[in-house]
Coordinates of C-alpha atoms in Angstrom, one line a residue:
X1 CA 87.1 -27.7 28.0
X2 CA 90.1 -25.8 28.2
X3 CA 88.2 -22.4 29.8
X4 CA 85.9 -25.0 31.5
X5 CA 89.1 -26.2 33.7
X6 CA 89.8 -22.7 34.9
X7 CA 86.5 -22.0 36.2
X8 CA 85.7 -21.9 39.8
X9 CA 83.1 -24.0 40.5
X10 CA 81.9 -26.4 37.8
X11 CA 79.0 -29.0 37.7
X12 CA 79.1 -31.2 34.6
X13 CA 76.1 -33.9 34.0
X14 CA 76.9 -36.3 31.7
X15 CA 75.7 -37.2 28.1
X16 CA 76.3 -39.6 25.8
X17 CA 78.7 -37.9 23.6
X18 CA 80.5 -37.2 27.1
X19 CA 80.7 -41.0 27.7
X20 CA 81.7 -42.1 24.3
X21 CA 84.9 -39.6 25.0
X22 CA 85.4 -41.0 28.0
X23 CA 85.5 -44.1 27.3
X24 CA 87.8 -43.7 23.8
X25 CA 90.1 -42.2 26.4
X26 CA 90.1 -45.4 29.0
X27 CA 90.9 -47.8 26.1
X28 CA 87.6 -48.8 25.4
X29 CA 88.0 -50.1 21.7
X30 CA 84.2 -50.0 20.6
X31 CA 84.1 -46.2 21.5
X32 CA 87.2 -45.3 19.8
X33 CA 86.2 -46.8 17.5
X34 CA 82.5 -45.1 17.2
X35 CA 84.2 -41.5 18.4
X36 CA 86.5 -41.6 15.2
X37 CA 83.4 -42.7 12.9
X38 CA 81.9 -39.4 13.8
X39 CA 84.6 -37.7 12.9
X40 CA 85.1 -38.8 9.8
X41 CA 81.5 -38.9 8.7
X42 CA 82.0 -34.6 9.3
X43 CA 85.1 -34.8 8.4
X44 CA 85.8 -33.4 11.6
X45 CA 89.3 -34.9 12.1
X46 CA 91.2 -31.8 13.3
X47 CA 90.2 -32.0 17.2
X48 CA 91.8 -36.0 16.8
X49 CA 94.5 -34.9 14.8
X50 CA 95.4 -31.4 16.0
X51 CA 94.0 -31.0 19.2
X52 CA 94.6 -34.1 20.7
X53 CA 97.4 -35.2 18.6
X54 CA 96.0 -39.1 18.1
X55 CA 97.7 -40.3 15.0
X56 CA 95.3 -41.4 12.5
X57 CA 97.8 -42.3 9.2
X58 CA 97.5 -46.1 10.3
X59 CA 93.9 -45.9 9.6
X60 CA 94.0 -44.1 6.2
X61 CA 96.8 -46.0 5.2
X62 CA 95.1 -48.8 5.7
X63 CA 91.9 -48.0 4.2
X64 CA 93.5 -46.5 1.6
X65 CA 95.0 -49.5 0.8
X66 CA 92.1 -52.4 1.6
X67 CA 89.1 -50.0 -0.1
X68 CA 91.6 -49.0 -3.2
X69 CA 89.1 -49.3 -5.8
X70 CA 85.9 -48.6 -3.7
X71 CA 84.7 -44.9 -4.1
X72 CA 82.4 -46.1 -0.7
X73 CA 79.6 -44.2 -1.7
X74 CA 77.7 -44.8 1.5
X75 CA 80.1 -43.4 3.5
X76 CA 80.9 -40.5 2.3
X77 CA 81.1 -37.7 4.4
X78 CA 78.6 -34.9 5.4
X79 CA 79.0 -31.4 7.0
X80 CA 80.3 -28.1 5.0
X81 CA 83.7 -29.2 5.2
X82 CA 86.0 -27.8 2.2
X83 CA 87.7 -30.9 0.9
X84 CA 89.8 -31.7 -1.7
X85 CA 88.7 -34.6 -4.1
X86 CA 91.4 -36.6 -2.9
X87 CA 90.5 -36.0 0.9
X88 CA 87.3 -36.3 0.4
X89 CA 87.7 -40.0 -1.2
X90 CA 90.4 -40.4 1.8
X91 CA 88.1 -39.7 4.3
X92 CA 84.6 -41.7 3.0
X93 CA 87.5 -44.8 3.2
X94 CA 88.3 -44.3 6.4
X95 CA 84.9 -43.8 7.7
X96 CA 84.3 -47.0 6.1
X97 CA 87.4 -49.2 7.4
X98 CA 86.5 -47.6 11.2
X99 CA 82.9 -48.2 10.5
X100 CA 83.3 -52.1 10.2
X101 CA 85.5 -52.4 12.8
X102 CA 83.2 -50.4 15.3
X103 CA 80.2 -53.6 14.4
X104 CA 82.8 -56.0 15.3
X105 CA 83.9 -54.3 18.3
X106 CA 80.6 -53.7 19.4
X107 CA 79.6 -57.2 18.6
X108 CA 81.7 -58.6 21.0
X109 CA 80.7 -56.6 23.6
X110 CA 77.0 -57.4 22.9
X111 CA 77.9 -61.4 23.0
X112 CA 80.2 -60.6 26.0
X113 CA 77.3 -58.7 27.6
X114 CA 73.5 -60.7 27.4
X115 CA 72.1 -58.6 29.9
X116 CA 72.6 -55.4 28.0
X117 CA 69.6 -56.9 25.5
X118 CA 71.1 -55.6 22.8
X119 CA 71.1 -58.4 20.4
X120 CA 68.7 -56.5 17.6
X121 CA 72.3 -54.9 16.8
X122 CA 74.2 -57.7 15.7
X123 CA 73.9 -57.2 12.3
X124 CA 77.0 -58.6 10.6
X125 CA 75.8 -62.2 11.1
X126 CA 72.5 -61.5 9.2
X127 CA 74.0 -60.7 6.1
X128 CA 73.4 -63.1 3.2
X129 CA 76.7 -62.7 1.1
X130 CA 75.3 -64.8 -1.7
X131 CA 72.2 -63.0 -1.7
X132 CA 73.7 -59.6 -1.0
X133 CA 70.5 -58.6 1.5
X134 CA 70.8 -58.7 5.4
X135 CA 67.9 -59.4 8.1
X136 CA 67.2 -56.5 10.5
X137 CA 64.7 -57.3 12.8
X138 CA 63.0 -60.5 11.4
X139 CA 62.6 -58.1 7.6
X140 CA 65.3 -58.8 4.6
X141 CA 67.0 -55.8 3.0
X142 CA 68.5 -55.2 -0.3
X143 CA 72.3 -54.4 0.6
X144 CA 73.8 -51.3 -0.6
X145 CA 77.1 -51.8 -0.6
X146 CA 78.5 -55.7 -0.8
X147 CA 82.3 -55.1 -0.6
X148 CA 83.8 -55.7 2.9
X149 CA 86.9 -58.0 2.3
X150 CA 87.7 -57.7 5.9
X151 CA 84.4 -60.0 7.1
X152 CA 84.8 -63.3 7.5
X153 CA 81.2 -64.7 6.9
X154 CA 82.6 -67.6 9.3
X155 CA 83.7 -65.3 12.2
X156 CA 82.3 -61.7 10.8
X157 CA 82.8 -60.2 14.7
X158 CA 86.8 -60.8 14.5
X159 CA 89.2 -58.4 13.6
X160 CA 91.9 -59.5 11.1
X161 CA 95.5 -59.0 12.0
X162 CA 95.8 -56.0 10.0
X163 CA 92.7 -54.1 11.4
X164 CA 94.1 -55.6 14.6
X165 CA 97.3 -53.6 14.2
X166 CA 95.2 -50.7 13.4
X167 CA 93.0 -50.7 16.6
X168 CA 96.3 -51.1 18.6
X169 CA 98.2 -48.2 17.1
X170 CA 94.9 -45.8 17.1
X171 CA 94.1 -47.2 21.0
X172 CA 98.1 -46.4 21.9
X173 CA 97.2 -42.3 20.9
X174 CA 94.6 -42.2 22.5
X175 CA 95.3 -43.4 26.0
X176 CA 98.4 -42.0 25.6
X177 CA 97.2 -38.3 24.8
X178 CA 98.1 -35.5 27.5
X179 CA 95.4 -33.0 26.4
X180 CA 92.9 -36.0 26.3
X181 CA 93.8 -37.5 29.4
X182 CA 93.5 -33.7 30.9
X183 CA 89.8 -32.9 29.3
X184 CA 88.8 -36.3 30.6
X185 CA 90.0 -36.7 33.8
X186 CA 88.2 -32.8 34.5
X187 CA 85.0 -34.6 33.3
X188 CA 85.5 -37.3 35.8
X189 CA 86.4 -34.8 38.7
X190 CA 83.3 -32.2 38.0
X191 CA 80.9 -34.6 36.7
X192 CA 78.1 -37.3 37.6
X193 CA 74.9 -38.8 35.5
X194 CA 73.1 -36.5 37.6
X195 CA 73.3 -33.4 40.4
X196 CA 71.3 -32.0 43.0
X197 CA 71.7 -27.9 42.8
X198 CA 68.9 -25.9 45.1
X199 CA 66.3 -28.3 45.0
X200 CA 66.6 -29.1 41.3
X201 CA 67.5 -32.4 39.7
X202 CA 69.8 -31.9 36.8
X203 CA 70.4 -34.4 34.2
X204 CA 71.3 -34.7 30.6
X205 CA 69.1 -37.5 28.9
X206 CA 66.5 -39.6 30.5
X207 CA 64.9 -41.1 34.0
X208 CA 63.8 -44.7 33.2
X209 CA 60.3 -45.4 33.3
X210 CA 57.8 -47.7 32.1
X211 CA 54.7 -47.1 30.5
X212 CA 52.5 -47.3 33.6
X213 CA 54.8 -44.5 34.7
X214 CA 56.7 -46.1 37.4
X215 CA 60.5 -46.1 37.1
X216 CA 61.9 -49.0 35.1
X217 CA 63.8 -52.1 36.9
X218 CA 67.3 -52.8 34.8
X219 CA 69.0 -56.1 35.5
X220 CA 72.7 -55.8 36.0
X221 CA 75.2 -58.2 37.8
X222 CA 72.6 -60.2 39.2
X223 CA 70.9 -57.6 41.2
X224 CA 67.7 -54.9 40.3
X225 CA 68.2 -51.6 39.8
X226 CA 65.3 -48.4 39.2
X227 CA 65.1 -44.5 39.7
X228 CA 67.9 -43.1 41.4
X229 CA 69.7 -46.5 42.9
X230 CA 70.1 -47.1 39.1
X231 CA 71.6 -43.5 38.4
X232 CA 74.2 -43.9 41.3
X233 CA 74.7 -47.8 39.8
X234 CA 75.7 -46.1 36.2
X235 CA 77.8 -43.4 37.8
X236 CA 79.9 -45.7 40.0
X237 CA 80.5 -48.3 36.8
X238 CA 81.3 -45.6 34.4
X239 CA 83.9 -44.7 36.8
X240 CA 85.5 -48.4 37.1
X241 CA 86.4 -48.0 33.4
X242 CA 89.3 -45.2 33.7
X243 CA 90.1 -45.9 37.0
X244 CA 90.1 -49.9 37.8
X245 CA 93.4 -51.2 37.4
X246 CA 94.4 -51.8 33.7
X247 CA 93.9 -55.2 32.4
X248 CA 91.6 -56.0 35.3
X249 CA 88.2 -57.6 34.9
X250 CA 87.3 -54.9 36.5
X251 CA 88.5 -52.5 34.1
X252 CA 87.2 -54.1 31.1
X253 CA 83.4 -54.6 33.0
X254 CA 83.4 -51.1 33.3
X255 CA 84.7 -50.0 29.6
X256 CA 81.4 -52.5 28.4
X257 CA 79.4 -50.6 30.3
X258 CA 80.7 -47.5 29.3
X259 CA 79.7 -48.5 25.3
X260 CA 76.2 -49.4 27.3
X261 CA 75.7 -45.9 28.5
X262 CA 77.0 -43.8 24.8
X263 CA 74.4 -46.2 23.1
X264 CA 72.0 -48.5 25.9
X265 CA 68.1 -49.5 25.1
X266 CA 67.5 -48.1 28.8
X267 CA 70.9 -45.8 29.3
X268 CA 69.8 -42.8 31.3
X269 CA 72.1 -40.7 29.1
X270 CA 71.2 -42.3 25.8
X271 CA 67.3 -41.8 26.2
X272 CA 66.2 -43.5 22.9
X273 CA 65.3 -47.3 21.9
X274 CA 67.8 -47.8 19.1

């Protein structure tokens, strides 16, 4: 990003990874939350910690301390990372602790949002804690891991005061980072969800269509969108995220959205189903 700045001319298209960046760095707590989940599934947690300077010791101190005795098996992480025993088991507890709070986050975007039609994901609710299985998609699973003391079967989309405190501290460092701030506002500047260069359409994922082959209609604050009216429609919502006015509606319709585009059924930078 750094040598990217200094260039001349620079056209940037979009993707999802993109988004998910850029909307960690307007506040937007589901994408925080899901950027941080990649990084520790890698171990990758020298660009947040090093590069970006975002604090991270409220998260592993809190996982530390709420997944003491779990070795969290299922969430330990991948990549050819050197670790150390100890921050290997650090790390697999903090993918976990970030890893819940990202369902919850992203359930309450999904509840906030109907028209996103993204329902399928709310998974926290299906789980049956007596049975230990959960219900994706009308089929019941055998769980593989049954300790999360920080769901509430009652409320299981809420954070609890302590997770709370986490998401605040973690969301301060990253709004708050220069370097970040910097690398995303460039993206902003030089990019677009698409870009017309001699003739040629450039863009990073996916043109909506249906089956038929016509483009596909998306529903979105009560008016239709397809083809390149729908392109523009994502660009100029992505954009209401970081720039609306903090605490606005406005704001916080665009950070949703934002989470719609990293992850969308029909996101043209997304590109996939699920």
């Amino acid at each position: 990003m750094d040598i990217l700045s200094h260039y001349h001319s620079v056209d940037i298209q979009w993707g999802n990874h993109d988004i998910a960046w850029m909307g960690a760095a307007a506040g937007c707590q589901a994408l925080i939350c899901n950027v941080l989940r990649i990084q520790t599934r890698y171990a990758n947690l020298d660009t947040i910690e090093e590069d970006y300077g975002i604090n991270l010791l409220p998260l592993a101190t809190f996982a530390m301390d709420k997944y003491a005795g779990d070795p969290c098996e299922q969430f330990k992480p991948k990549g050819d990372e050197v670790l150390s025993d100890k921050d290997f088991n650090m790390i697999a507890k903090m993918h976990k602790a970030i890893s819940i709070m990202q369902w919850k986050m992203e359930g309450q975007i999904i509840k906030r949002r109907p028209e996103f039609r993204m329902e399928n994901r709310l998974l926290l609710d299906k789980i049956d804690f007596e049975k230990g299985t959960v219900l994706v998609d009308g089929v019941e699973y055998p769980m593989n891991d049954m300790n999360f003391p920080t769901i509430d079967p009652k409320d299981p989309y809420k954070l609890t005061e302590e997770e709370q405190e986490v998401m605040d501290k973690v969301k301060s460092s990253f709004v708050n980072s220069e370097k970040l701030q910097q690398h995303v506002e460039f993206l902003y500047a030089k990019g677009s969800v698409y870009h017309i260069e001699n003739g040629n359409l450039l863009y990073h994922g996916v043109v909506p269509m249906t089956a038929k082959g016509s483009f596909a209609v998306e529903h979105f604050e009560g008016r239709r969108y397809s083809g390149r009216a729908l392109m523009d429609y994502c660009d100029a919502r992505a954009r209401r995220g970081y720039y609306a006015p903090e605490g606005s509606a406005e704001r916080q319709n665009g950070q949703d959205f934002l989470w719609y585009l990293w992850c969308g059924r029909l996101s043209p930078l997304f590109g996939r189903s699920a």
